[in-house]
GROMACS .gro file of N, CA and C in nm:
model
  462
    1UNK      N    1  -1.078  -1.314   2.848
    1UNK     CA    2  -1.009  -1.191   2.809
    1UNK      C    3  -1.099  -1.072   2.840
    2UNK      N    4  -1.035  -0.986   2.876
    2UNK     CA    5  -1.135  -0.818   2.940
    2UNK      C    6  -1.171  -0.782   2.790
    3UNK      N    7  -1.307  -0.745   2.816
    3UNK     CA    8  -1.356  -0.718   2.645
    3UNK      C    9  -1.305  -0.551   2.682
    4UNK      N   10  -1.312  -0.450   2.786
    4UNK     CA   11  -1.224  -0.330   2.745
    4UNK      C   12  -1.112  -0.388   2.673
    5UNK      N   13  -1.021  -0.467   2.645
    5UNK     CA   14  -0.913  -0.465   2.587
    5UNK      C   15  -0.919  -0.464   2.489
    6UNK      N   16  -1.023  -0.576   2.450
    6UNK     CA   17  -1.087  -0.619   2.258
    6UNK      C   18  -1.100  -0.471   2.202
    7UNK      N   19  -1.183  -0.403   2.299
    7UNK     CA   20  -1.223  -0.282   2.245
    7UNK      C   21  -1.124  -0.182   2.193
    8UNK      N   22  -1.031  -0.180   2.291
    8UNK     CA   23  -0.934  -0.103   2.301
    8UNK      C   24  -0.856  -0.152   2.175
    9UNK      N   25  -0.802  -0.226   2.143
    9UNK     CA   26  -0.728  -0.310   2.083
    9UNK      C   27  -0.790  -0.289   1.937
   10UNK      N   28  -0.908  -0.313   1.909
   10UNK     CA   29  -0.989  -0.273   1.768
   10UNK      C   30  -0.993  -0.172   1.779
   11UNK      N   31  -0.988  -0.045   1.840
   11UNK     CA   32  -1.000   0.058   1.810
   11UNK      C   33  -0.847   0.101   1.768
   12UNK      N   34  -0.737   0.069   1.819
   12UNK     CA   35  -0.598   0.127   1.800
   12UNK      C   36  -0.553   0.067   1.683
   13UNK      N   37  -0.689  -0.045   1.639
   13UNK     CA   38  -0.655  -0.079   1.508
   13UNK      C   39  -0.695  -0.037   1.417
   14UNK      N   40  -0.841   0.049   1.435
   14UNK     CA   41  -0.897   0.093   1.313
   14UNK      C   42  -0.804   0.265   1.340
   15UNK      N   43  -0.734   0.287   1.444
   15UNK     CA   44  -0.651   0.437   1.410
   15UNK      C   45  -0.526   0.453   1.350
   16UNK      N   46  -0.462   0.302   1.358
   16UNK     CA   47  -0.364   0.246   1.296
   16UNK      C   48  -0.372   0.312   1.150
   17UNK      N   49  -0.491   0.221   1.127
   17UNK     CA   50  -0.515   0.180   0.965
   17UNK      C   51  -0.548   0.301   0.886
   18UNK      N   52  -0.665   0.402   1.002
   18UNK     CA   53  -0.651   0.545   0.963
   18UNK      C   54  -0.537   0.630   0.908
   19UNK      N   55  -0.439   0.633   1.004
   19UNK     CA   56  -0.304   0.687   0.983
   19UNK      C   57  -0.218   0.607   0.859
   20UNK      N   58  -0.217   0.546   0.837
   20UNK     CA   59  -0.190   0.483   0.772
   20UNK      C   60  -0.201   0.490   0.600
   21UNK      N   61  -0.314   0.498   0.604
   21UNK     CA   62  -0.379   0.562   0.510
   21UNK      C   63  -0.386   0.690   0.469
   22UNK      N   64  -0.380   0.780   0.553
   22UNK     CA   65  -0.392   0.905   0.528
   22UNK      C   66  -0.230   1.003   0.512
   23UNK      N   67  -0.266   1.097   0.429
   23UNK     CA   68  -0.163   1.171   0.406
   23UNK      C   69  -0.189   1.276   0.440
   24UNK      N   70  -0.052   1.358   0.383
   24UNK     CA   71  -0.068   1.560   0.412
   24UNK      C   72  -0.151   1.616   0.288
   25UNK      N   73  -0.241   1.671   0.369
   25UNK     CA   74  -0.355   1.701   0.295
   25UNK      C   75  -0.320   1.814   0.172
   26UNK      N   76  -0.204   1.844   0.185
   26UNK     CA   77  -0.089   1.900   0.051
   26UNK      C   78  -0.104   1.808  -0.072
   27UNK      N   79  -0.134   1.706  -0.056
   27UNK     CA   80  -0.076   1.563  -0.152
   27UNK      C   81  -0.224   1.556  -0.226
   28UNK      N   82  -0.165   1.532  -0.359
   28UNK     CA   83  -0.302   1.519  -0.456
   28UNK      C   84  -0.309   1.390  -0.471
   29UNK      N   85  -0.275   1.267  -0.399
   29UNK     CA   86  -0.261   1.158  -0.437
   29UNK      C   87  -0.219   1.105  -0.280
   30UNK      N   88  -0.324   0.961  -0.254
   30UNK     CA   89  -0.362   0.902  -0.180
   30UNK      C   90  -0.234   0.809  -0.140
   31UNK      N   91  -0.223   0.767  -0.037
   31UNK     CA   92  -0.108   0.618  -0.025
   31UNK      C   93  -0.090   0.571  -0.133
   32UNK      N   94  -0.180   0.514  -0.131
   32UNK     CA   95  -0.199   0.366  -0.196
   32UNK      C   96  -0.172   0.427  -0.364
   33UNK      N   97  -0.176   0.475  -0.410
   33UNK     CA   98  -0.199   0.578  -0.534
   33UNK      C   99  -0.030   0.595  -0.560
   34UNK      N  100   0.036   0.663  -0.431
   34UNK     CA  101   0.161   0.664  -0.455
   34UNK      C  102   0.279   0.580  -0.467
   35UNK      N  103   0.197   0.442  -0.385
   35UNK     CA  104   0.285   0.348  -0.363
   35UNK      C  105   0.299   0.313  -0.534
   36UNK      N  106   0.175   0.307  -0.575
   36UNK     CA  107   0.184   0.206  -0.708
   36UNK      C  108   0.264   0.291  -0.811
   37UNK      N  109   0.184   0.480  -0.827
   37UNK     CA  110   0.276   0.513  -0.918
   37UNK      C  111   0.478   0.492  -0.880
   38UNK      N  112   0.479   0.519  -0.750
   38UNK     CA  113   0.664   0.483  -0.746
   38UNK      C  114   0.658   0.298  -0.811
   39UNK      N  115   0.591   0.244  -0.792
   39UNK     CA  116   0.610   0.112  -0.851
   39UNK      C  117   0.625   0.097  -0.997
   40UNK      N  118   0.562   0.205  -1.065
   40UNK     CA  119   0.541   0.205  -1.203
   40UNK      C  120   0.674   0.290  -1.205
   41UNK      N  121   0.657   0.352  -1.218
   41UNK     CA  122   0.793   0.459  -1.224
   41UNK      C  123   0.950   0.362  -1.208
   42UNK      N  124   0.983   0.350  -1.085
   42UNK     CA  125   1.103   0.276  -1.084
   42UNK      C  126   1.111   0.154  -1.187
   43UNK      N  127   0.939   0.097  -1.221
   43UNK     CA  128   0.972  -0.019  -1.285
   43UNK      C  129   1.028   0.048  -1.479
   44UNK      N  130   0.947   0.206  -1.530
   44UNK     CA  131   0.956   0.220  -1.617
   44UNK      C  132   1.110   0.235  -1.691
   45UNK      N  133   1.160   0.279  -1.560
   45UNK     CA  134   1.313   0.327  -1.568
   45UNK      C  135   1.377   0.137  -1.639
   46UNK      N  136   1.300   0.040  -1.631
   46UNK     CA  137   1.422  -0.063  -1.674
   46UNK      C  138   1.310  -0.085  -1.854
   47UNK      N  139   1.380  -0.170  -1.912
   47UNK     CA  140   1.339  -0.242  -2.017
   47UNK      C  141   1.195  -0.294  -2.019
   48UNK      N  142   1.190  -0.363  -1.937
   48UNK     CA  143   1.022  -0.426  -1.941
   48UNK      C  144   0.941  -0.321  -1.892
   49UNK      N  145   0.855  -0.259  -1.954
   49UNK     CA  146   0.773  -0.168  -1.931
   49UNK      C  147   0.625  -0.234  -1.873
   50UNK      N  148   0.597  -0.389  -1.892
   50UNK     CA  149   0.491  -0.476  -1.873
   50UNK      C  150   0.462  -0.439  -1.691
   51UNK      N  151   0.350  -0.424  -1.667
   51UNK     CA  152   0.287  -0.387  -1.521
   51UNK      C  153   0.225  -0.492  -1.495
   52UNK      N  154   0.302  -0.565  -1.354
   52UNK     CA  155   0.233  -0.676  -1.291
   52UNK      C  156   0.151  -0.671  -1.170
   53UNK      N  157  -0.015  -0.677  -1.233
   53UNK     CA  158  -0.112  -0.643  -1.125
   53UNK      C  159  -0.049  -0.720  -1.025
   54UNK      N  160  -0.066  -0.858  -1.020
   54UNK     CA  161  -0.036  -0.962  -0.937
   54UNK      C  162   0.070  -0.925  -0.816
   55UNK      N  163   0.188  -0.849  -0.888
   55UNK     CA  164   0.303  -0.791  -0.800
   55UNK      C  165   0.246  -0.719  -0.685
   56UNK      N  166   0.190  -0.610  -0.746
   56UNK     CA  167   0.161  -0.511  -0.704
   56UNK      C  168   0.043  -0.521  -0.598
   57UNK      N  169  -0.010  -0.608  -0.583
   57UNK     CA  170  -0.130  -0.679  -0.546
   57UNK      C  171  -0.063  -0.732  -0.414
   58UNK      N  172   0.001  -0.836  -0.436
   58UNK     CA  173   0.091  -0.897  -0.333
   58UNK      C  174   0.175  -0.775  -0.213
   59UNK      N  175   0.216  -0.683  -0.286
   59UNK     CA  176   0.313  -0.555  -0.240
   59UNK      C  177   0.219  -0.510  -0.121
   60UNK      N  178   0.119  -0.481  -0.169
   60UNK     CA  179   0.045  -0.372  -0.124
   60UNK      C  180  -0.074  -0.435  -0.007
   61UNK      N  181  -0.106  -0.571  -0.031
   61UNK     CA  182  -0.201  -0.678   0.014
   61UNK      C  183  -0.284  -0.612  -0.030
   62UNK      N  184  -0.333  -0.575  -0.139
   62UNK     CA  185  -0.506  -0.561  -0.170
   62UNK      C  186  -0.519  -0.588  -0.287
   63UNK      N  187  -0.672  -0.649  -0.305
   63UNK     CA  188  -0.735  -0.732  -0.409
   63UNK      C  189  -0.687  -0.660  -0.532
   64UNK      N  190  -0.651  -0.737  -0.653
   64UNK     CA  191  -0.656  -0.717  -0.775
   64UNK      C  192  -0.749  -0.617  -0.862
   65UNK      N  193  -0.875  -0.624  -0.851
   65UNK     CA  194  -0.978  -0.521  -0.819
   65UNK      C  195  -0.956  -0.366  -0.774
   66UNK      N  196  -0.908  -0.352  -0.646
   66UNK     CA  197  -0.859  -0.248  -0.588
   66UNK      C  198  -0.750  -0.212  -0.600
   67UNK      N  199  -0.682  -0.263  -0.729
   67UNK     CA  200  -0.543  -0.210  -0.784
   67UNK      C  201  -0.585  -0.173  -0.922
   68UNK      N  202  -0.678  -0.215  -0.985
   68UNK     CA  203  -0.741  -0.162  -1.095
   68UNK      C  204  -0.796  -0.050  -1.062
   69UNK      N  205  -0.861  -0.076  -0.970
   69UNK     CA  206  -0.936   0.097  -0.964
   69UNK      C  207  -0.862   0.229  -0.948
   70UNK      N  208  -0.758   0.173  -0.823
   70UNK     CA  209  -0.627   0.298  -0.845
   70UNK      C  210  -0.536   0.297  -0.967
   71UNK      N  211  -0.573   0.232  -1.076
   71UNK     CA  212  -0.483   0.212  -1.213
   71UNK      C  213  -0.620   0.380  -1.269
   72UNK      N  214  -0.738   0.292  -1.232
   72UNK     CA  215  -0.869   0.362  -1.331
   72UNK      C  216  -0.861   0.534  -1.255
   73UNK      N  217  -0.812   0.522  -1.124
   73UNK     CA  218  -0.799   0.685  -1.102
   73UNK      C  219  -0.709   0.771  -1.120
   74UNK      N  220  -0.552   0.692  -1.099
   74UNK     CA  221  -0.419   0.764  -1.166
   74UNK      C  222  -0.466   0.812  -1.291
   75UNK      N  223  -0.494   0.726  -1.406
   75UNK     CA  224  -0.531   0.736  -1.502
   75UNK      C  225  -0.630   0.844  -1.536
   76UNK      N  226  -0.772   0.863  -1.494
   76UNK     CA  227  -0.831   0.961  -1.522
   76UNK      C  228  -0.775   1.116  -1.423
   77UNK      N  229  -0.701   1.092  -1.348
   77UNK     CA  230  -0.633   1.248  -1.333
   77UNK      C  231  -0.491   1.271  -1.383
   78UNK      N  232  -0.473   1.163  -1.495
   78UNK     CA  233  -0.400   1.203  -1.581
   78UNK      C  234  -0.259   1.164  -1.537
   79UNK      N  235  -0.219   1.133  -1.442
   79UNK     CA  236  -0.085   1.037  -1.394
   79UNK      C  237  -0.023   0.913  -1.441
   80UNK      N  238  -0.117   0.839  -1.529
   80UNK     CA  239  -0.051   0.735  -1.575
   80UNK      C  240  -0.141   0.723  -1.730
   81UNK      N  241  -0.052   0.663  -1.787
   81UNK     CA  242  -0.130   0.618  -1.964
   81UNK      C  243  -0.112   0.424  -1.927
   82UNK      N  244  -0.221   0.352  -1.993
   82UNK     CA  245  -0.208   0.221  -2.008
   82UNK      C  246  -0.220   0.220  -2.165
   83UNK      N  247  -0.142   0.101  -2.199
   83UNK     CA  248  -0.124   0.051  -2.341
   83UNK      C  249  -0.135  -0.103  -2.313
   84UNK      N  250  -0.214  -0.177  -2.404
   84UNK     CA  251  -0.183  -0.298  -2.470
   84UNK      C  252  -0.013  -0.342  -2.551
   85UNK      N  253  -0.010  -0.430  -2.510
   85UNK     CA  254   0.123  -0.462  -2.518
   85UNK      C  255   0.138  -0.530  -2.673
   86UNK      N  256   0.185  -0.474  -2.805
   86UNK     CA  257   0.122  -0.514  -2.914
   86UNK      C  258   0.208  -0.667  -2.950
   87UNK      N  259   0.292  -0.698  -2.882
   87UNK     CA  260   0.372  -0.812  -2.925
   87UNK      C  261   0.307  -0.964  -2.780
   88UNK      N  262   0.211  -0.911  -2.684
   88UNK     CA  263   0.158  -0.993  -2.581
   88UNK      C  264   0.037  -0.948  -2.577
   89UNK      N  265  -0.074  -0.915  -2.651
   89UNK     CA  266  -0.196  -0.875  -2.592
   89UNK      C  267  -0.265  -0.874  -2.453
   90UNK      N  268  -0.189  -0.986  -2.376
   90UNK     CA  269  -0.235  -0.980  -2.229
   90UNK      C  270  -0.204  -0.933  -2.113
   91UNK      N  271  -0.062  -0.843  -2.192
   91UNK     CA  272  -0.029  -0.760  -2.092
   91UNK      C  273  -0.017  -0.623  -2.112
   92UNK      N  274  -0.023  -0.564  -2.039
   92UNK     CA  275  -0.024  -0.395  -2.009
   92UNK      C  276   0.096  -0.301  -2.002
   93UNK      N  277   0.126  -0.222  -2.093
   93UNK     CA  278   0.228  -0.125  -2.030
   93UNK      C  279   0.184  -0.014  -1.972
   94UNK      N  280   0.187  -0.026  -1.833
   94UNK     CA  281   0.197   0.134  -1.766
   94UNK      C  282   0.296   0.229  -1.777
   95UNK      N  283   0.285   0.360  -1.825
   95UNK     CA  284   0.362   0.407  -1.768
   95UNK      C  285   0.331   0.598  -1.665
   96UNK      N  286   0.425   0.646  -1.596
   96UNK     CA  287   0.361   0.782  -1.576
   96UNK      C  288   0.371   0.866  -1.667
   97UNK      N  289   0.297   0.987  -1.666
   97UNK     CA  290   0.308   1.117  -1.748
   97UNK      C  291   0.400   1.229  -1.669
   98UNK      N  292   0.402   1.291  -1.761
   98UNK     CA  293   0.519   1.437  -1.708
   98UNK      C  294   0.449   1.473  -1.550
   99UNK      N  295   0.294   1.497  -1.565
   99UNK     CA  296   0.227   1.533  -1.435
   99UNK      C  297   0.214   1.446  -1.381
  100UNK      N  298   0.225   1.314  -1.403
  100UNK     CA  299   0.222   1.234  -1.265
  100UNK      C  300   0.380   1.198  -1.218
  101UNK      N  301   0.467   1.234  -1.265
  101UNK     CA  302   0.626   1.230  -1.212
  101UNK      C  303   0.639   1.323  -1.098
  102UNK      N  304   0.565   1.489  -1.177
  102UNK     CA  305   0.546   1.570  -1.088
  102UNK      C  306   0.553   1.550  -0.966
  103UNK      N  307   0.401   1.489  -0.995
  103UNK     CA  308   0.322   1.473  -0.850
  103UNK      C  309   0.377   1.368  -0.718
  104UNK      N  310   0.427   1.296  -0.832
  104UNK     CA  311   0.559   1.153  -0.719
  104UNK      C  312   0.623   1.242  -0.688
  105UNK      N  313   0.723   1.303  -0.727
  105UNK     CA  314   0.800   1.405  -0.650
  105UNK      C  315   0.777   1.470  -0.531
  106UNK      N  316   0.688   1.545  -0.566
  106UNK     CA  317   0.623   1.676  -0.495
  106UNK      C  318   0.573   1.515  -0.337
  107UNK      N  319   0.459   1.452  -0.389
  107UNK     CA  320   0.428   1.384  -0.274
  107UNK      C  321   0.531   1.250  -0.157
  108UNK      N  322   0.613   1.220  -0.288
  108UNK     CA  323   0.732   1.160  -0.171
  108UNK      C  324   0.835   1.250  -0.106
  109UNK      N  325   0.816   1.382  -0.170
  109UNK     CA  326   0.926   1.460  -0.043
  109UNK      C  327   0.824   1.487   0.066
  110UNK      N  328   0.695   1.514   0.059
  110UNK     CA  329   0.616   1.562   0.136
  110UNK      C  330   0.596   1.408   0.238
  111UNK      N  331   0.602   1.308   0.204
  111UNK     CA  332   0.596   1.203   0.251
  111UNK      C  333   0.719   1.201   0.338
  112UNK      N  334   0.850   1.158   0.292
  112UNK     CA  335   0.957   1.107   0.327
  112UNK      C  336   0.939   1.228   0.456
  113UNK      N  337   0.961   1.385   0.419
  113UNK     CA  338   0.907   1.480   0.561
  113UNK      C  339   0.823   1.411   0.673
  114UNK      N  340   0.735   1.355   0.609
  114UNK     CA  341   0.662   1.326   0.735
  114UNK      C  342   0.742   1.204   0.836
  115UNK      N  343   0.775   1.074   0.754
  115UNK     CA  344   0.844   1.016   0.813
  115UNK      C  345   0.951   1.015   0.906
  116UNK      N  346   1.035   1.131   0.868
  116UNK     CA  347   1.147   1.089   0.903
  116UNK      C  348   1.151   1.250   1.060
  117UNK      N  349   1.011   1.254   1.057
  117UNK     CA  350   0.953   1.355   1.137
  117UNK      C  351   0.925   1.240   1.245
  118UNK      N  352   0.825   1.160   1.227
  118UNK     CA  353   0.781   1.027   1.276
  118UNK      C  354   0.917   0.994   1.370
  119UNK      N  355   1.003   0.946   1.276
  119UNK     CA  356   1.067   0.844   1.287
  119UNK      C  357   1.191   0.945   1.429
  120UNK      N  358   1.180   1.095   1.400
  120UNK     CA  359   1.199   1.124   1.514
  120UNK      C  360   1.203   1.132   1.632
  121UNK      N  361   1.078   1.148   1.617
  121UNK     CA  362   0.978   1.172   1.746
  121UNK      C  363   0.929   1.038   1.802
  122UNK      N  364   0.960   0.949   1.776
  122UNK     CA  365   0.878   0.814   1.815
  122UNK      C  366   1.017   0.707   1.840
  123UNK      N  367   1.140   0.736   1.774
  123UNK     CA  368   1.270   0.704   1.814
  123UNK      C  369   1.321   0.598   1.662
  124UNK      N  370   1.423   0.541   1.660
  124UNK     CA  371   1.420   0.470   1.513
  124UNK      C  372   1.405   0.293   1.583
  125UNK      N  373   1.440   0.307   1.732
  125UNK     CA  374   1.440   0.175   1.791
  125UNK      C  375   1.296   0.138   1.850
  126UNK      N  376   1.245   0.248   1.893
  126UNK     CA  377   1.063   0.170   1.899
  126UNK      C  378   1.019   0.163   1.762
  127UNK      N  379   1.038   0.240   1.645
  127UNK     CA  380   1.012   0.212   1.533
  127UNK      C  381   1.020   0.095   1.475
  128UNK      N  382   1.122   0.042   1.546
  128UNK     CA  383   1.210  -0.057   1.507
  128UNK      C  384   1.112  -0.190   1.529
  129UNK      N  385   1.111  -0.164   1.685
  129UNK     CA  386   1.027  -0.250   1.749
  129UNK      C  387   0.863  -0.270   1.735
  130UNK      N  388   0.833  -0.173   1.722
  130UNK     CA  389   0.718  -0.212   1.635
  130UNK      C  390   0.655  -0.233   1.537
  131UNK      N  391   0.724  -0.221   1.433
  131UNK     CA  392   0.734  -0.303   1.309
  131UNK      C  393   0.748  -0.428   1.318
  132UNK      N  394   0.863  -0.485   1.422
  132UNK     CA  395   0.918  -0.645   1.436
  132UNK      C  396   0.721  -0.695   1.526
  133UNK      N  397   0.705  -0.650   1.588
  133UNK     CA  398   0.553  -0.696   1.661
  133UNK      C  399   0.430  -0.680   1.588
  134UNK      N  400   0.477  -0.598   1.504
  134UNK     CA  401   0.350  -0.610   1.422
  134UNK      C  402   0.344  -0.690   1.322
  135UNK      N  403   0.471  -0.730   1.261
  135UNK     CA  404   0.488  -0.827   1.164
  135UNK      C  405   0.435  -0.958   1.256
  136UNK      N  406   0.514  -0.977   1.362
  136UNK     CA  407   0.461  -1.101   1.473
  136UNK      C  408   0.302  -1.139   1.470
  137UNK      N  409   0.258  -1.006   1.491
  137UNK     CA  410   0.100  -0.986   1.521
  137UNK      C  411   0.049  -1.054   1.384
  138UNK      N  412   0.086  -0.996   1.294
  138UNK     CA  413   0.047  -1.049   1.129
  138UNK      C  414   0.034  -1.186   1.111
  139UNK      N  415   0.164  -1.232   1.085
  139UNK     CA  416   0.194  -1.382   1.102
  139UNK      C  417   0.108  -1.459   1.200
  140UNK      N  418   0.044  -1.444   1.352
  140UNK     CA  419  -0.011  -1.510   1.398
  140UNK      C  420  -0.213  -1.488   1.381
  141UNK      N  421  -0.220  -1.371   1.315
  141UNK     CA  422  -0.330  -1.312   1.270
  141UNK      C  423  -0.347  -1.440   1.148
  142UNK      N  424  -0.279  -1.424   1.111
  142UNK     CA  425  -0.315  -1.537   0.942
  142UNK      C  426  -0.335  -1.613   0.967
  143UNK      N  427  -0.211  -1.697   1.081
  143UNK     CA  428  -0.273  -1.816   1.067
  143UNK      C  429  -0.363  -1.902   1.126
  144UNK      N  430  -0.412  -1.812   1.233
  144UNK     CA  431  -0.535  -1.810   1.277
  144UNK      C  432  -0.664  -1.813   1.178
  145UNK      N  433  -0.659  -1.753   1.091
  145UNK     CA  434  -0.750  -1.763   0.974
  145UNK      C  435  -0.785  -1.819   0.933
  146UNK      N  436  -0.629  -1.917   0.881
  146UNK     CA  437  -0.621  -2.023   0.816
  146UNK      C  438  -0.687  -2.135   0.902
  147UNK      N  439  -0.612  -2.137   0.996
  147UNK     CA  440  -0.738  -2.235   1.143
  147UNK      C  441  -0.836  -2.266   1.114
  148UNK      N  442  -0.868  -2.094   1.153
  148UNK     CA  443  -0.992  -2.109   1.170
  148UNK      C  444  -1.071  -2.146   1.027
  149UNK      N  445  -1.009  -2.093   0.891
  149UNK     CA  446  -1.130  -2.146   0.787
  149UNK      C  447  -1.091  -2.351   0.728
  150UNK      N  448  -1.001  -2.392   0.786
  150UNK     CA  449  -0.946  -2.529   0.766
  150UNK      C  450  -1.088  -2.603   0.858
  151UNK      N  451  -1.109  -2.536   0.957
  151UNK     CA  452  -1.224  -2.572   1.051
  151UNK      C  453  -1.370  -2.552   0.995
  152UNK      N  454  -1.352  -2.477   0.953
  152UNK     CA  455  -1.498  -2.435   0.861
  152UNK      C  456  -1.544  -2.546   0.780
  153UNK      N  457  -1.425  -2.549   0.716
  153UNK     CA  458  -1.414  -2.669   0.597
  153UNK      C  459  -1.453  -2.815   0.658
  154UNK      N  460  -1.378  -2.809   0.764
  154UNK     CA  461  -1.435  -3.002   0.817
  154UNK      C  462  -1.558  -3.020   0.812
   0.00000   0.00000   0.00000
């Protein structure tokens, strides 16, 4: 394989992941920050108020750990309150505050803008299409992993 390609190829991945990550510098609150408060939010709107790291973990693919910490930063800028659950001690109720509803607001219109700016300019059928290849890419990324650490193991 041409290692320009490797190169090429890791690099359009680490700009991927850049973009990806990053928002309109309008937004007081990170991706990943927003994904979870809309997670909390839509979830507060039903009966079970209980917050499932694990879910959210899975949702998002990142460690349990790194969903605590965006729990520990919503939280200290005041976007979300956690409670002990007094009838389950082992679980948690999240929920948002008046200012962190706000701020979902304010940052998913500023979001959804950007997208559907994106989704313009880039067409909704290559959109389309590269989502379906990158999921492809995913799926054969893993299980390569898996391969490869099943091999480790022998």
């Amino acid at each position: 394989m041409d290692n320009s390609l490797k190169r090429q190829f890791l690099s359009t991945l680490m700009h991927f992941k850049k973009m990806s990550a990053s928002f309109p510098i309008e937004c007081e609150i990170q991706m990943n920050e927003l994904i979870i408060m809309e997670t909390i939010s839509k979830g507060c709107s039903c009966a079970n108020k209980d917050f499932n790291v694990s879910k959210i973990q899975e949702n998002l693919h990142i460690t349990k750990p790194a969903v605590s910490q965006i729990l520990n930063s919503l939280e200290k800028k005041g976007y979300i309150t956690r409670q002990i659950n007094p009838q389950d001690r082992r679980k948690i109720s999240v929920t948002t505050t008046p200012a962190g509803d706000e701020v979902l607001a304010e940052s998913m219109n500023l979001y959804d803008q950007m997208l559907c700016e994106l989704f313009g300019r880039f067409g909704e059928e290559n959109m389309s299409m590269l989502m379906t290849q990158l999921d492809e890419l995913t799926k054969i990324f893993n299980q390569l992993k898996l391969e490869l650490h099943c091999q480790e193991d022998s």
